[in-house]
Amino acid sequence: MSARCGGVNPVIVWFRHDVRLDDHPALMAAVATGCPVLCVYILDQTLDHVAARGAAYRWWLQGALASLRAQLQRYGGTLLTLVGDAQDVLPRLVSDVGAVSVFAHHRILEAEQAQDQHLVDGLARRGVGFQLEWGSVLRHPHDILTKERRAYRVYTAFWKVLQAIGAETPLAVPQNITFAPVPDDLLAGKRLDEASLRSVAPDWAAGFRASWRVDLDAGQQALELFLDDLCGAYDASRDYMAEEGTSRLSPYLASGMLSPRRLWDVVMRRGEGSKGAQVFLSELGWREFAQYTLFHTPSLPYENVNQKFHAMPWRNAVQDLKAWQMGQTGVPIVDAAMRQLWHTGWMHNRARMIVGSFLTKHLLMDWREGEAWFRDTLVDYDPASNAMNWQWVAGTGIDAAPFFRIFNPTLQAEKFDSEGVYIRRWVPELGALSGKALREPWNASATVLRSAGVELGRTYPRPIVGLPEGRDRALGALKAL
Ligand SMILES: Cc1cc2nc3c(=O)[nH]c(=O)nc-3n(C[C@H](O)[C@H](O)[C@H](O)COP(=O)(O)OP(=O)(O)OC[C@H]3O[C@@H](n4cnc5c(N)ncnc54)[C@H](O)[C@@H]3O)c2cc1C
């Protein structure tokens, strides 16, 4: 239903996982109606745990909302932030301001789609339109289908088509937006206390503050830095955990501060066809494949795609899970990665694969435990990317690494942190060790440990699982399936 702009009646732009003005088809469509625009964000924690997102994401969101408000203010507008069940809050807002239409981007989680459908139907009964545009993906999920009109289940085949057709062209920020006034008392009881997204006791976010500047300028600087210094060598440096070899743009993409289509376009133009640029685009392709897979397989965050794994005898080992979460497993590369996550809200991709394999294979624990921990602790948490990658690591998913391919964490450390810089940075109690002793302190001699001031079981844990035993147990469980 298109908006009918009756004089001063506004249209609402409902920002969700797209807190930006650039390349925002919903905003563009709203401005095209000629009606005054009212911009709103609703924090809705009433949907299920996956849709509700976690504490680290909310920490990021506070900065993202402030940044969006600042951008809107530059154009003479503002951002209204509300909290509550959107099915209740949005219709009330529509009534209170007399809005003639609502504009937003499609969301992909099933619970969010169901909420949108409910709102579309409810608002339509009142003669109010609710127009949904595609704004958070490179392509509509139906643009890439097999000859039989089915969804691809293999990344390389999907990527071949995406590469050939490319992303949709990004849109500029609309010019001459007329904003609707936002009265101070508008839905006063539903206003979001944005500071509460960050104020936590104890203050676990000190490391986050030291690691990130959450505003659009910082995102653009990170992008410039990547294009100028890193893009050319990205293919060679992206796996080395101690290096700043990747873009670190993921939280900007997950919150929607940066548009994936803008990123695609910029890297296509400025990457000059380098190998680094090609590999980077294919990583954006993985992001897209995750969104696409979630669209076509809505149970992705909840269920094994490969149903054979429904019978997997995952262990219920609370102490082991806690040790993994806290970076106290006694396996230095795993602990380094988990501590990086806890302190900064982000973890290197190679490290995510190592800790994921360790949890699901050496500890034989359900990937959903890992998915849930990442959901709460990642500033770049994205339901599609998180679930697809956890299922990939666990061997239960679409186009996944087979379960029997078990990462050896110490070999991974030797290959991708050969000098031990990453381990020493995050596990300082092992800082005086080097080489194999740093990667496998349980195999180091008593003399080496003593001279490094390390006492296993006191200054640093003994491994909670022997690597060969953990591996054998996982393969045994697979065989018994
Ligand atoms: C177990 C596990 C869980 C993960 N959970 C998330 C998550 O919740 N949110 C998230 O954004 N990424 C997730 N990833 C993917 C990946 O680790 C991060 O996107 C990446 O580390 C972000 O750092 P970057 O921006 O420097 O990446 P770069 O290497 O610079 O890549 C550029 C962009 O490509 C996308 N990308 C790169 N690798 C992947 C991938 N494997 N899957 C999907 N998109 C990718 C991201 O948007 C990223 O920002 C997960 C990976 C694993 C193994």
XYZ file of C-alpha atoms and ligand atoms in Angstrom:
534
model
C 0.000 0.000 0.000
C 1.526 3.330 -0.916
C 1.472 6.290 1.419
C -0.998 9.082 0.808
C 0.531 12.196 2.158
C -2.304 14.251 3.562
C -0.544 17.512 4.359
C 1.373 17.139 7.605
C 0.734 13.458 8.254
C 4.093 11.773 8.615
C 5.471 8.474 7.421
C 7.583 6.414 9.799
C 10.981 4.951 8.976
C 11.584 2.097 11.365
C 15.329 1.435 11.690
C 16.199 -2.107 12.742
C 19.494 -3.793 11.764
C 20.320 -0.911 9.424
C 21.175 2.115 11.582
C 22.504 4.346 8.816
C 21.314 6.895 6.260
C 23.518 5.772 3.382
C 22.122 3.099 1.048
C 18.834 2.873 2.906
C 16.076 1.891 0.441
C 13.366 2.180 3.113
C 14.372 5.751 3.941
C 14.580 6.544 0.233
C 11.070 5.195 -0.358
C 9.717 7.135 2.626
C 11.273 10.401 1.431
C 9.839 9.805 -2.045
C 6.296 10.039 -0.624
C 6.901 13.727 0.074
C 5.538 13.304 3.612
C 7.456 14.409 6.686
C 9.570 11.551 7.990
C 9.698 10.321 11.567
C 12.671 8.075 12.355
C 12.302 5.469 15.070
C 14.216 2.572 16.581
C 12.427 0.084 18.854
C 14.404 -2.161 21.181
C 12.238 -5.261 21.332
C 13.363 -7.892 23.809
C 10.110 -9.829 23.625
C 11.089 -11.961 20.634
C 12.962 -15.222 21.210
C 16.517 -15.405 22.542
C 18.123 -15.465 19.081
C 16.257 -12.392 17.859
C 16.736 -10.547 21.157
C 20.543 -10.494 20.689
C 23.020 -10.209 23.552
C 24.733 -7.830 25.952
C 27.797 -7.090 23.799
C 25.624 -6.281 20.781
C 23.509 -3.949 22.945
C 26.694 -2.238 24.117
C 27.553 -1.588 20.475
C 23.987 -0.550 19.715
C 24.146 2.344 22.154
C 26.954 3.948 20.133
C 25.311 3.034 16.841
C 22.059 4.766 17.820
C 23.923 7.851 19.035
C 25.788 7.938 15.738
C 22.578 7.643 13.711
C 20.970 10.410 15.766
C 23.982 12.665 15.154
C 23.749 12.036 11.396
C 20.022 12.788 11.421
C 20.618 15.974 13.381
C 22.997 17.154 10.671
C 20.037 16.973 8.288
C 17.684 18.667 10.769
C 16.010 15.526 12.102
C 16.320 13.273 15.112
C 15.864 9.671 16.178
C 13.127 8.530 18.514
C 14.154 5.424 20.465
C 11.522 3.287 22.144
C 11.474 0.002 24.039
C 8.902 -2.775 24.212
C 6.990 -5.260 22.093
C 6.976 -3.716 18.620
C 3.562 -5.202 17.992
C 2.266 -2.915 20.691
C 4.636 0.067 20.417
C 4.581 0.630 16.642
C 0.754 0.765 16.230
C 0.598 3.167 19.179
C 3.185 5.394 17.576
C 1.286 5.270 14.279
C -1.908 6.387 16.080
C -0.257 9.058 18.184
C 1.383 10.810 15.241
C -1.305 9.975 12.667
C 1.219 8.260 10.400
C -0.010 7.194 6.994
C 2.634 4.584 6.342
C 5.642 2.752 7.785
C 8.828 1.890 5.888
C 11.461 -0.629 6.949
C 13.829 -3.289 5.633
C 13.056 -6.978 5.543
C 14.485 -8.983 8.396
C 15.432 -12.593 7.945
C 14.868 -14.383 11.253
C 11.581 -16.266 11.228
C 10.366 -14.624 14.472
C 11.101 -11.179 13.048
C 9.385 -11.993 9.753
C 6.336 -13.240 11.644
C 6.250 -10.014 13.651
C 6.450 -7.964 10.461
C 3.640 -9.939 8.828
C 1.482 -9.420 11.882
C 2.146 -5.687 11.744
C 1.539 -5.481 7.989
C -1.865 -7.130 8.472
C -2.808 -5.135 11.573
C -1.845 -1.767 10.091
C -3.541 -2.580 6.772
C -6.833 -3.069 8.645
C -6.454 0.529 9.784
C -5.617 1.755 6.291
C -1.940 2.273 7.128
C 0.712 0.880 4.801
C 3.794 -1.030 5.913
C 6.291 -1.207 3.054
C 9.279 -3.526 3.339
C 12.393 -3.106 1.180
C 15.516 -5.262 0.885
C 18.329 -3.259 2.452
C 20.632 -5.527 4.450
C 21.779 -8.001 1.811
C 23.625 -7.773 -1.488
C 20.815 -9.482 -3.368
C 17.263 -10.651 -2.871
C 17.488 -14.286 -1.699
C 15.429 -15.395 -4.710
C 17.892 -13.857 -7.180
C 20.241 -16.803 -6.736
C 18.570 -20.169 -7.293
C 19.485 -23.443 -8.982
C 17.967 -24.451 -12.322
C 15.292 -26.300 -10.338
C 14.507 -23.007 -8.528
C 15.921 -24.309 -5.264
C 18.350 -22.647 -2.885
C 22.032 -23.474 -3.288
C 23.467 -25.537 -0.466
C 27.096 -25.322 -1.576
C 28.937 -22.049 -1.145
C 31.155 -22.264 -4.239
C 28.128 -22.690 -6.529
C 26.310 -19.833 -4.789
C 29.398 -17.626 -4.994
C 29.833 -18.272 -8.707
C 26.377 -16.843 -9.388
C 26.745 -13.941 -6.939
C 30.071 -13.001 -8.470
C 28.537 -13.056 -11.936
C 25.490 -10.919 -11.118
C 27.165 -8.707 -8.483
C 25.452 -6.744 -5.734
C 22.600 -4.294 -6.151
C 23.817 -0.735 -6.648
C 23.919 1.199 -3.360
C 21.762 4.303 -2.951
C 22.986 7.726 -1.872
C 21.629 9.479 1.219
C 18.339 11.080 0.132
C 18.429 14.827 -0.354
C 15.966 17.289 1.157
C 14.392 15.114 3.803
C 11.529 16.845 5.583
C 11.366 15.615 9.133
C 8.252 15.329 11.274
C 8.476 17.001 14.682
C 8.916 14.657 17.667
C 6.988 16.064 20.650
C 8.745 15.577 24.007
C 5.814 13.672 25.467
C 5.414 11.317 22.503
C 5.116 7.789 23.971
C 6.913 9.087 27.041
C 6.386 5.832 28.953
C 8.026 3.804 26.164
C 11.214 5.826 25.727
C 14.411 3.773 25.667
C 16.976 4.709 28.290
C 19.898 4.371 25.874
C 22.512 4.701 28.609
C 21.134 1.511 30.158
C 22.406 -0.412 27.129
C 25.908 0.215 28.453
C 25.687 0.808 32.182
C 26.494 -2.532 33.745
C 27.793 -3.419 37.152
C 30.412 -4.742 37.244
C 31.825 -2.779 34.335
C 32.783 -5.568 31.918
C 33.115 -3.216 28.975
C 36.386 -1.409 29.740
C 38.172 -3.513 27.119
C 35.391 -2.809 24.639
C 35.844 0.926 25.089
C 39.584 0.553 24.575
C 39.074 -1.522 21.416
C 36.296 0.287 19.562
C 35.061 3.738 18.662
C 31.451 3.221 17.807
C 30.526 5.918 15.352
C 30.171 6.157 11.641
C 33.366 8.188 11.208
C 35.316 5.420 12.931
C 33.688 2.864 10.638
C 34.636 4.881 7.604
C 38.179 5.295 8.889
C 38.428 1.533 9.408
C 37.249 1.070 5.845
C 39.767 3.605 4.489
C 42.560 1.980 6.463
C 41.582 -1.365 5.057
C 41.433 -0.082 1.472
C 44.722 1.844 1.716
C 46.876 -0.538 3.744
C 45.378 -3.966 4.113
C 43.254 -4.887 1.136
C 46.130 -5.800 -1.194
C 47.654 -8.208 1.306
C 44.374 -9.415 2.841
C 44.576 -12.867 1.262
C 48.022 -13.437 2.777
C 47.515 -11.847 6.192
C 43.922 -12.670 7.099
C 44.695 -15.898 8.932
C 47.376 -14.626 11.301
C 45.717 -14.039 14.635
C 48.187 -11.535 16.108
C 48.107 -9.295 13.044
C 45.694 -6.529 12.143
C 45.215 -8.354 8.871
C 41.438 -8.187 8.556
C 39.102 -5.231 8.236
C 37.343 -5.449 11.647
C 34.291 -4.059 9.930
C 32.025 -6.851 11.179
C 30.269 -4.899 13.981
C 29.558 -2.039 11.576
C 28.007 -4.545 9.193
C 26.117 -6.471 11.884
C 24.460 -3.334 13.265
C 23.932 -2.002 9.768
C 26.010 1.138 10.313
C 27.698 0.203 7.040
C 25.804 -1.182 4.098
C 27.141 -4.433 2.599
C 26.263 -3.139 -0.872
C 28.304 0.032 -0.286
C 31.221 -2.067 0.900
C 30.984 -4.346 -2.111
C 30.852 -1.374 -4.457
C 33.813 0.417 -2.849
C 36.019 -2.679 -2.795
C 35.123 -3.487 -6.407
C 36.146 0.009 -7.456
C 39.166 0.618 -5.239
C 40.492 -2.900 -4.731
C 41.812 -2.767 -8.302
C 41.121 -6.440 -8.849
C 43.870 -7.471 -6.423
C 43.873 -10.972 -4.993
C 43.248 -9.397 -1.572
C 40.166 -7.571 -2.850
C 38.842 -10.749 -4.487
C 39.239 -12.750 -1.288
C 37.632 -9.958 0.737
C 34.639 -9.897 -1.623
C 34.300 -13.632 -1.221
C 34.146 -13.091 2.565
C 31.287 -10.677 1.993
C 29.948 -13.557 -0.089
C 30.075 -15.779 3.027
C 28.121 -13.149 4.931
C 25.572 -13.139 2.133
C 25.474 -16.956 2.050
C 24.667 -16.911 5.778
C 21.736 -14.493 5.290
C 20.569 -16.520 2.280
C 20.827 -19.824 4.133
C 18.882 -18.461 7.101
C 16.198 -17.172 4.720
C 15.840 -20.568 3.051
C 16.426 -22.632 6.232
C 14.740 -20.729 9.074
C 15.619 -23.365 11.696
C 19.369 -22.716 11.158
C 19.982 -21.091 14.603
C 18.067 -23.789 16.441
C 18.509 -27.166 14.755
C 21.185 -29.275 13.099
C 20.763 -28.913 9.366
C 22.076 -32.469 9.052
C 19.454 -34.356 11.014
C 21.811 -37.267 11.604
C 23.313 -35.129 14.366
C 20.029 -34.997 16.292
C 21.231 -38.252 17.898
C 24.748 -36.993 18.679
C 25.551 -37.718 22.333
C 26.718 -34.186 23.157
C 28.171 -33.937 26.660
C 26.491 -31.876 29.310
C 29.604 -30.740 31.179
C 28.970 -27.454 32.944
C 32.476 -27.077 34.367
C 34.115 -27.652 30.976
C 31.792 -25.138 29.358
C 32.617 -22.578 32.032
C 36.365 -23.179 31.570
C 35.968 -22.697 27.808
C 33.947 -19.501 28.250
C 36.435 -18.016 30.710
C 39.577 -18.945 28.756
C 40.734 -21.424 31.400
C 40.899 -24.672 29.422
C 44.659 -25.094 29.821
C 45.105 -25.040 26.017
C 46.821 -21.678 25.428
C 45.572 -20.861 21.928
C 41.973 -21.616 22.950
C 42.305 -19.549 26.124
C 43.911 -16.635 24.252
C 41.001 -16.526 21.821
C 38.290 -16.794 24.465
C 39.924 -14.035 26.489
C 40.181 -11.809 23.415
C 36.434 -12.287 22.973
C 35.648 -11.522 26.609
C 37.820 -8.405 26.717
C 37.098 -6.879 23.325
C 33.787 -8.362 22.141
C 35.499 -9.636 18.990
C 37.601 -12.622 18.013
C 39.736 -13.309 14.970
C 38.038 -15.587 12.440
C 40.763 -18.250 12.583
C 40.477 -18.232 16.379
C 36.675 -18.610 16.130
C 37.208 -21.765 14.110
C 39.764 -23.122 16.587
C 37.617 -22.555 19.694
C 34.516 -23.803 17.867
C 36.232 -27.031 16.894
C 37.628 -27.435 20.410
C 34.177 -27.017 22.004
C 32.236 -29.263 19.647
C 34.894 -31.925 19.133
C 37.518 -32.092 21.885
C 34.882 -31.258 24.506
C 32.058 -32.891 22.510
C 29.602 -30.168 23.452
C 26.594 -29.035 21.473
C 27.365 -26.182 19.035
C 24.307 -24.354 20.417
C 26.244 -23.767 23.653
C 28.918 -21.987 21.654
C 26.362 -20.154 19.547
C 24.692 -18.846 22.711
C 27.976 -17.688 24.269
C 29.029 -15.886 21.109
C 25.564 -14.352 20.876
C 26.016 -12.764 24.261
C 29.659 -11.722 23.909
C 30.225 -10.664 20.271
C 29.770 -7.025 19.312
C 29.378 -8.272 15.726
C 26.758 -10.879 16.644
C 24.624 -11.690 13.661
C 22.062 -14.516 13.920
C 22.732 -15.796 10.407
C 26.543 -15.636 10.403
C 26.821 -16.999 13.914
C 24.516 -19.956 13.370
C 25.867 -20.829 9.932
C 29.476 -20.725 11.133
C 28.782 -22.707 14.292
C 27.076 -25.377 12.223
C 29.968 -25.232 9.760
C 32.533 -25.763 12.512
C 30.485 -28.502 14.170
C 29.983 -30.340 10.891
C 26.207 -30.256 11.297
C 25.414 -27.536 8.763
C 25.072 -26.655 5.112
C 28.311 -27.085 3.157
C 30.000 -27.708 6.518
C 33.454 -29.035 7.287
C 32.955 -32.761 7.988
C 32.778 -33.586 11.708
C 35.834 -35.835 11.471
C 37.977 -32.868 10.418
C 39.160 -31.883 13.877
C 41.424 -28.858 14.245
C 44.530 -29.617 16.262
C 44.735 -26.403 18.324
C 48.467 -26.562 18.904
C 49.213 -27.112 15.212
C 46.904 -24.223 14.371
C 48.855 -22.066 16.832
C 52.151 -23.164 15.310
C 50.932 -22.240 11.849
C 48.984 -19.053 12.485
C 50.710 -17.672 15.597
C 54.168 -19.064 15.047
C 55.944 -16.528 17.281
C 53.336 -16.910 20.020
C 52.525 -13.194 19.965
C 48.767 -13.765 20.149
C 49.020 -16.280 22.987
C 51.370 -14.068 25.016
C 49.130 -11.034 24.497
C 46.072 -12.737 25.965
C 47.626 -15.304 28.308
C 50.300 -13.176 29.971
C 50.926 -15.731 32.733
C 52.681 -17.824 30.063
C 54.589 -14.810 28.737
C 58.049 -16.142 29.594
C 57.520 -19.361 27.637
C 58.191 -19.670 23.938
C 57.960 -22.144 21.067
C 56.381 -25.514 21.745
C 56.376 -24.974 25.523
C 54.146 -21.942 25.047
C 51.745 -23.857 22.832
C 51.786 -27.055 24.923
C 52.891 -26.192 28.459
C 51.751 -29.624 29.687
C 54.554 -31.178 27.617
C 57.242 -28.750 28.819
C 59.875 -29.908 31.307
C 59.626 -28.927 34.962
C 62.797 -26.847 34.562
C 61.427 -24.860 31.632
C 58.157 -24.226 33.454
C 59.912 -23.261 36.683
C 62.235 -20.809 35.003
C 59.201 -19.201 33.290
C 57.379 -18.912 36.614
C 54.648 -21.291 35.469
C 53.141 -23.853 37.795
C 50.478 -25.924 36.092
C 47.352 -26.228 38.178
C 48.259 -23.055 40.086
C 49.388 -20.198 37.826
C 47.826 -21.734 34.711
C 45.345 -24.647 34.395
C 46.245 -28.151 33.324
C 44.346 -29.016 30.112
C 40.737 -29.968 30.844
C 40.997 -32.617 28.139
C 43.970 -34.396 26.615
C 44.032 -33.496 22.919
C 44.388 -37.104 21.648
C 41.752 -38.364 24.121
C 39.306 -35.608 23.192
C 39.820 -36.324 19.528
C 39.307 -40.065 19.976
C 36.166 -39.488 22.032
C 34.709 -37.244 19.309
C 35.499 -39.716 16.542
C 34.055 -42.532 18.655
C 30.814 -40.582 19.112
C 30.626 -39.953 15.373
C 31.205 -43.614 14.597
C 28.445 -44.635 16.987
C 25.913 -42.325 15.286
C 32.008 -19.979 15.098
C 31.935 -18.681 14.326
C 30.980 -17.720 14.658
C 30.908 -16.515 13.943
N 29.948 -15.586 14.295
C 29.847 -14.436 13.583
C 28.869 -13.458 13.918
O 28.054 -13.619 14.835
N 28.851 -12.305 13.183
C 29.706 -12.092 12.140
O 29.645 -11.024 11.518
N 30.618 -13.016 11.785
C 30.715 -14.175 12.474
N 31.666 -15.094 12.114
C 32.440 -14.893 10.869
C 33.792 -14.200 10.988
O 34.564 -14.782 11.999
C 33.680 -12.703 11.254
O 32.784 -12.118 10.345
C 35.032 -12.009 11.099
O 35.966 -12.566 11.979
C 34.868 -10.533 11.376
O 36.097 -9.859 11.340
P 36.460 -8.846 10.161
O 35.361 -7.868 9.987
O 37.824 -8.327 10.442
O 36.465 -9.838 8.937
P 37.097 -9.656 7.474
O 38.019 -10.818 7.291
O 37.633 -8.313 7.247
O 35.840 -9.937 6.534
C 34.996 -8.882 6.045
C 33.567 -9.181 6.347
O 33.153 -10.388 5.698
C 32.210 -11.063 6.515
N 32.728 -12.389 6.864
C 34.028 -12.760 6.933
N 34.109 -14.083 7.231
C 32.843 -14.520 7.348
C 32.259 -15.790 7.638
N 32.991 -16.898 7.866
N 30.912 -15.884 7.701
C 30.122 -14.822 7.479
N 30.619 -13.590 7.182
C 31.956 -13.453 7.122
C 32.016 -10.228 7.779
O 30.883 -9.414 7.616
C 33.292 -9.406 7.825
O 33.162 -8.196 8.517
C 31.777 -16.294 12.843
C 32.733 -17.267 12.520
C 32.814 -18.433 13.250
C 33.848 -19.479 12.855
